GROMACS .gro file of C-alpha atoms in nm:
model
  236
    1UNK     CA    1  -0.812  -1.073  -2.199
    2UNK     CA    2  -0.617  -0.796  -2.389
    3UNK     CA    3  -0.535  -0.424  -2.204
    4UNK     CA    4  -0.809  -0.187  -2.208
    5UNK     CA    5  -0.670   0.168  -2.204
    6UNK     CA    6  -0.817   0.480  -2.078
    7UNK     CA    7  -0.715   0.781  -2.273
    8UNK     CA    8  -0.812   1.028  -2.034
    9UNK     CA    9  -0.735   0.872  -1.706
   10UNK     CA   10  -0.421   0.711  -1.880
   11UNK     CA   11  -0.528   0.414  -1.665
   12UNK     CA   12  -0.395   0.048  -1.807
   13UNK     CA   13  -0.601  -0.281  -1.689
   14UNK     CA   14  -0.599  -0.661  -1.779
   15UNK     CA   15  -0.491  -0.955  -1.626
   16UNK     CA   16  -0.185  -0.945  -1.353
   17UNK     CA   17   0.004  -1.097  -1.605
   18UNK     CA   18  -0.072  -0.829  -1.887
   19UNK     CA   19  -0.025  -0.537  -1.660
   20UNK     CA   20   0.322  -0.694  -1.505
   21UNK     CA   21   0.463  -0.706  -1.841
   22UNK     CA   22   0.277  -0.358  -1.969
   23UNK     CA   23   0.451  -0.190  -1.678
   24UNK     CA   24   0.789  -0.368  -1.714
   25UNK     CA   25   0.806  -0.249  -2.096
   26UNK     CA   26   0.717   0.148  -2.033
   27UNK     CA   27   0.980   0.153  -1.727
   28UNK     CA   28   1.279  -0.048  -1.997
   29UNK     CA   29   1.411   0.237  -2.239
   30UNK     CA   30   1.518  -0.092  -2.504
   31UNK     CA   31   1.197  -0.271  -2.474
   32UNK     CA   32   0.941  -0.223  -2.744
   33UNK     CA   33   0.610  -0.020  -2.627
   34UNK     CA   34   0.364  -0.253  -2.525
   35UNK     CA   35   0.147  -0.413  -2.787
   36UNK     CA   36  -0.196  -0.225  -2.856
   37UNK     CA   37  -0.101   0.127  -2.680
   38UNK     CA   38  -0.073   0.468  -2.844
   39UNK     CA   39   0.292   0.534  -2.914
   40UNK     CA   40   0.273   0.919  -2.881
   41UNK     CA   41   0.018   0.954  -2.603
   42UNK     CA   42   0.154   1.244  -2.340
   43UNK     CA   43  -0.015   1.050  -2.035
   44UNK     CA   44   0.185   0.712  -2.113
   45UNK     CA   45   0.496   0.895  -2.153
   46UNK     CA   46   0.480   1.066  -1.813
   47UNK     CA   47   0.445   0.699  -1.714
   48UNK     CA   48   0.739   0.606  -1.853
   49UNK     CA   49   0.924   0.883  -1.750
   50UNK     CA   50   0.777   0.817  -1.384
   51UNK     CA   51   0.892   0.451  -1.385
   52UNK     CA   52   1.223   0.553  -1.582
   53UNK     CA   53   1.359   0.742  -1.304
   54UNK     CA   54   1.171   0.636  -0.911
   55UNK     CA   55   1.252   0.886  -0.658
   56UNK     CA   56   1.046   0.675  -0.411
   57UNK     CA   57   0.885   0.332  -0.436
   58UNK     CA   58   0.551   0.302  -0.162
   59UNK     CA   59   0.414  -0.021  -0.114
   60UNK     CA   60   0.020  -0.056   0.008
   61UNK     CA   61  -0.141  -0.385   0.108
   62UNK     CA   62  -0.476  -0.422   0.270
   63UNK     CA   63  -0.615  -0.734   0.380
   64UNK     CA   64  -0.912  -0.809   0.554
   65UNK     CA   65  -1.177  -1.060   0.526
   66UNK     CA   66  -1.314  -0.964   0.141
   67UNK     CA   67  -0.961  -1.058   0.066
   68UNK     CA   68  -0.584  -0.922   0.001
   69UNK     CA   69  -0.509  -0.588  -0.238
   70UNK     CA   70  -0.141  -0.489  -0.287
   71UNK     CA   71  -0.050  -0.184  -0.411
   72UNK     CA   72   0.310  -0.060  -0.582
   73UNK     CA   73   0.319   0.285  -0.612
   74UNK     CA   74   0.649   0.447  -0.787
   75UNK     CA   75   0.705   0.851  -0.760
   76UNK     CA   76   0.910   1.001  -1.092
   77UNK     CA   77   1.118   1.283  -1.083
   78UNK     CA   78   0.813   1.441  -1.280
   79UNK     CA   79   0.598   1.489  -0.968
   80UNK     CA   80   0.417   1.201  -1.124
   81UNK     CA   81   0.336   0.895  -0.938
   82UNK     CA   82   0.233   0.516  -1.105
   83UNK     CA   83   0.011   0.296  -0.897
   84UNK     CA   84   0.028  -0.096  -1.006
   85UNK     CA   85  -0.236  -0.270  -0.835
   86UNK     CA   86  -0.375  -0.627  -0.800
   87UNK     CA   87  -0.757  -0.677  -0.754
   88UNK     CA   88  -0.798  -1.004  -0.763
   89UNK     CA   89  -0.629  -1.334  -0.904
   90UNK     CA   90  -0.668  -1.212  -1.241
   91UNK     CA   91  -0.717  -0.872  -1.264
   92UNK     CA   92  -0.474  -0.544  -1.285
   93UNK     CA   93  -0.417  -0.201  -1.338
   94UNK     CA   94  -0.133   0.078  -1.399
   95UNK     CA   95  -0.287   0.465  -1.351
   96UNK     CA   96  -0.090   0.776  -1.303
   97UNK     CA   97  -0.139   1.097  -1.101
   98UNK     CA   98   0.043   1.371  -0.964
   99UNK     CA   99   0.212   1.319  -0.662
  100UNK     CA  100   0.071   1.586  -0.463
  101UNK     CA  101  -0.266   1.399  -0.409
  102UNK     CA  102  -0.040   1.075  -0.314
  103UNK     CA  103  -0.152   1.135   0.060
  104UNK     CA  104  -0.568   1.123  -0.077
  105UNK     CA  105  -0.512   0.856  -0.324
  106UNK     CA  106  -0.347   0.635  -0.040
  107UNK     CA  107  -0.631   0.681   0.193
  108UNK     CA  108  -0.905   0.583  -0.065
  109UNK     CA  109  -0.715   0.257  -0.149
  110UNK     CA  110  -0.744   0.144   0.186
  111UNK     CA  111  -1.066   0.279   0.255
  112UNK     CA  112  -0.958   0.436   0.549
  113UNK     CA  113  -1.269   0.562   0.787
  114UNK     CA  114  -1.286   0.772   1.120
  115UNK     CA  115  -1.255   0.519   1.413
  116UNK     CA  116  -1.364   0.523   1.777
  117UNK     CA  117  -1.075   0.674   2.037
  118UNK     CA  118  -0.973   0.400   2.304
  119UNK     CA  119  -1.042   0.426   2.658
  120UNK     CA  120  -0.823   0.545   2.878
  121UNK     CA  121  -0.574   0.324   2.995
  122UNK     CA  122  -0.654   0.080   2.689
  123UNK     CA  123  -0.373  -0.171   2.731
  124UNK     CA  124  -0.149  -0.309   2.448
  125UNK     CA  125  -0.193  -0.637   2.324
  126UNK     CA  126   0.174  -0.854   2.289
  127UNK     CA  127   0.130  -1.069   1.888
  128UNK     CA  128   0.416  -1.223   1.733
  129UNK     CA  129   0.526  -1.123   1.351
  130UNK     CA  130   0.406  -1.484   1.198
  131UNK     CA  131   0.056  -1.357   1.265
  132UNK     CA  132   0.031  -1.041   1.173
  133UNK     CA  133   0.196  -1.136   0.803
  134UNK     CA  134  -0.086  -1.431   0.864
  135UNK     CA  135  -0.345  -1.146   0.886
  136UNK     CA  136  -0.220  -0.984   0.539
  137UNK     CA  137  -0.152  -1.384   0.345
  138UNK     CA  138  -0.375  -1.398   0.001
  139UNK     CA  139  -0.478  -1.744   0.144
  140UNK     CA  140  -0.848  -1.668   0.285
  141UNK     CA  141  -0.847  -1.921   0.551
  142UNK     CA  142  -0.519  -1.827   0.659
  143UNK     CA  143  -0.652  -1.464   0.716
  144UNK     CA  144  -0.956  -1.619   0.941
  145UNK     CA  145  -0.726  -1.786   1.145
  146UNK     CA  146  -0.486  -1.588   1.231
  147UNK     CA  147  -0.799  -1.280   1.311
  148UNK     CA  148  -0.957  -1.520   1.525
  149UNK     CA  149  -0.651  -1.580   1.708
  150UNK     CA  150  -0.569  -1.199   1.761
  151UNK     CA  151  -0.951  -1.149   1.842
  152UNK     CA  152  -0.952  -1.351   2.133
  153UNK     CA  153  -0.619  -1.172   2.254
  154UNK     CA  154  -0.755  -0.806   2.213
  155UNK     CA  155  -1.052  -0.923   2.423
  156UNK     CA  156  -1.265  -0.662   2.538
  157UNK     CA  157  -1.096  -0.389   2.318
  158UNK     CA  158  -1.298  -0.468   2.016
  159UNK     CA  159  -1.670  -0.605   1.956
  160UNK     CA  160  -1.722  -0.937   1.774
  161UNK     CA  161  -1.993  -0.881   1.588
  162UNK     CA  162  -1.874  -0.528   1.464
  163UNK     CA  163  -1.499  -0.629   1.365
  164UNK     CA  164  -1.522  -0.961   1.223
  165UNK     CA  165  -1.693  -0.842   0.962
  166UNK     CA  166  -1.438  -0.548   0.868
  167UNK     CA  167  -1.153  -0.598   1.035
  168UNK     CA  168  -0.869  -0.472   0.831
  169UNK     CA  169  -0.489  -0.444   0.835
  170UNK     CA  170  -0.298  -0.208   0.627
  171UNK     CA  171   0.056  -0.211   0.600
  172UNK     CA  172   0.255   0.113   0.418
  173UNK     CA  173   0.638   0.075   0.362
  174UNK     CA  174   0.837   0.301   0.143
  175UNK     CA  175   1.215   0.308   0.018
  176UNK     CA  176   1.404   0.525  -0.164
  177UNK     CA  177   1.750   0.631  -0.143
  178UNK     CA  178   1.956   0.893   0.118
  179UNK     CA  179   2.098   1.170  -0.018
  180UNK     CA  180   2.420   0.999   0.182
  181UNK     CA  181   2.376   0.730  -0.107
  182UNK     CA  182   2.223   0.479   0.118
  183UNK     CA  183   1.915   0.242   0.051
  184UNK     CA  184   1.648   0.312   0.358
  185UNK     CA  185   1.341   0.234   0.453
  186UNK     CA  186   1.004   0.314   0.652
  187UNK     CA  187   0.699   0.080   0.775
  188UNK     CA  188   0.407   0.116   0.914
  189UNK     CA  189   0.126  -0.156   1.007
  190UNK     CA  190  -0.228  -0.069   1.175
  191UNK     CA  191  -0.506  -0.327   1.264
  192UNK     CA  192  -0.852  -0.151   1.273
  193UNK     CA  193  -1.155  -0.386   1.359
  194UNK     CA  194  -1.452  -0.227   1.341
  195UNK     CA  195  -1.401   0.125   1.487
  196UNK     CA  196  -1.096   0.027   1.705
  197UNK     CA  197  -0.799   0.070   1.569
  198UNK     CA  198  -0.456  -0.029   1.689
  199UNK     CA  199  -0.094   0.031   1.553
  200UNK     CA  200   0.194  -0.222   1.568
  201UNK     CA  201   0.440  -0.096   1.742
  202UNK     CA  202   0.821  -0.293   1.780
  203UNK     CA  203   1.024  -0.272   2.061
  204UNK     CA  204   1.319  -0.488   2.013
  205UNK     CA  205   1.204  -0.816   1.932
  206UNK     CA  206   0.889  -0.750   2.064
  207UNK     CA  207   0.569  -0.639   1.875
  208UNK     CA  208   0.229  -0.470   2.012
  209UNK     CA  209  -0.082  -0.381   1.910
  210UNK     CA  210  -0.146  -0.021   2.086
  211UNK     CA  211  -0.461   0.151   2.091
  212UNK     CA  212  -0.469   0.438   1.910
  213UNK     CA  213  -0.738   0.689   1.763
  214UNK     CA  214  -0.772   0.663   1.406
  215UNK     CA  215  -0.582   0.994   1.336
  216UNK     CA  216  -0.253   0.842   1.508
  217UNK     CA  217  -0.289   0.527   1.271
  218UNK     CA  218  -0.323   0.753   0.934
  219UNK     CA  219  -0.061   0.975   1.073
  220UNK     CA  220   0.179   0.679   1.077
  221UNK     CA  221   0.040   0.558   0.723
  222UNK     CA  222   0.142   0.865   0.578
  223UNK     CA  223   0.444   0.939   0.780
  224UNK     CA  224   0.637   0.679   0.598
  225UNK     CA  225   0.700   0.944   0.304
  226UNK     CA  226   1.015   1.101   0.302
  227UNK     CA  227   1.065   1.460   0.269
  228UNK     CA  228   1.187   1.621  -0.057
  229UNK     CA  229   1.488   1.695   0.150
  230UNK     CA  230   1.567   1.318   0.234
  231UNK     CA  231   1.606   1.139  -0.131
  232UNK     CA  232   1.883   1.156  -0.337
  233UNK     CA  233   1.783   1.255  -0.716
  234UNK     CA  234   1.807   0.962  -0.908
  235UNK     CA  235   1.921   1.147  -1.237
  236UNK     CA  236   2.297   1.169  -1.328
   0.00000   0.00000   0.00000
């Protein structure tokens, strides 16, 4: 498979191989442009320039039972952000797009939907960390195991038949650098299953899964963007 390229999306795909390497190419100023791109197209060079100089680097993954998607997503000083993505064992792409739809773009990746509130008084449900990075492994049966486990524990709070289908976890963690000139750091993890969703919540060394209407869990998706105010600029 050789890279297709999309003038006017500016989108790159092939294999995760081709795409690795594409990507590692536009973001080194020595290495040669990658093999079978335009050299003077504007879109790519906003890509480079975006991957040339990260303000922010967001990383997406969303796992469920059709499988495991990861998402790398770096923000340029050019209000332009890159999004490397896997979809599938052998399958890639690079796009671009301004940053200020960054918030829309995230929420269509995960296919984030409207949920059902929780009841009142919905208790938390106590998990350990193995199994909620079980619930996001690329190894399918892995996946099932771990979501049958953590079905039987939130009990009552969800409905078989409705979440075993679709039940998805989507974890969001960004970094970027202070404007103190320290490296920091943001996650944020939600279960939904079916129209219940829950957000992971640490206390210590303890984790929970606490009910929460879907608003609260997109809130917290998106809430692990730092404010213009917060990153250093990366430029000398």
């Amino acid at each position: 498979m050789t890279i297709e390229y999309d003038p006017t999306s500016g989108t790159l795909r092939g294999t995760v191989e081709e795409i690795r390497s594409a990507r590692t190419a536009l973001r080194d100023e020595d290495a040669p442009p990658p093999a079978g791109l335009p050299v003077d197209d504007p879109i790519l060079e906003a890509v480079r320039t975006a991957l040339r100089t990260p303000m922010l680097a967001l990383e997406v993954t969303n796992s469920g039972p059709g499988g495991s998607h990861r998402h790398l997503i770096d923000a340029g000083v050019n209000a332009v952000t890159v999004r490397w993505s896997t979809a599938g064992s052998d399958l890639a792409e690079l796009a671009p797009s301004p940053f200020q739809v960054l918030p829309g773009a995230i929420t269509r990746l995960v296919g984030f939907r409207p949920g059902r509130p929780p009841a009142d008084g919905a208790p938390a449900v106590a998990v350990e960390a193995p199994q909620i990075q079980a619930l996001a492994s690329d190894d399918a049966t892995e996946r099932t195991g771990a979501w049958e486990q953590i079905r039987a524990q939130l009990g009552e709070l969800v409905d078989p038949a409705e979440a075993d289908a679709s039940w998805q976890l989507v974890r969001s963690h960004c970094s970027w650098t202070a404007t103190d000139g320290r490296a920091t750091e943001d996650l944020a993890v939600y279960l939904r299953a079916g129209e219940a969703y829950f957000v992971l919540v640490q206390d210590g060394e303890s984790l929970e899964l606490v009910p929460a209407p879907s608003i609260t869990a997109w809130e917290a998706m998106m809430q692990v963007l730092p404010g213009a105010s917060e990153i250093e600029d990366p430029r000398p």
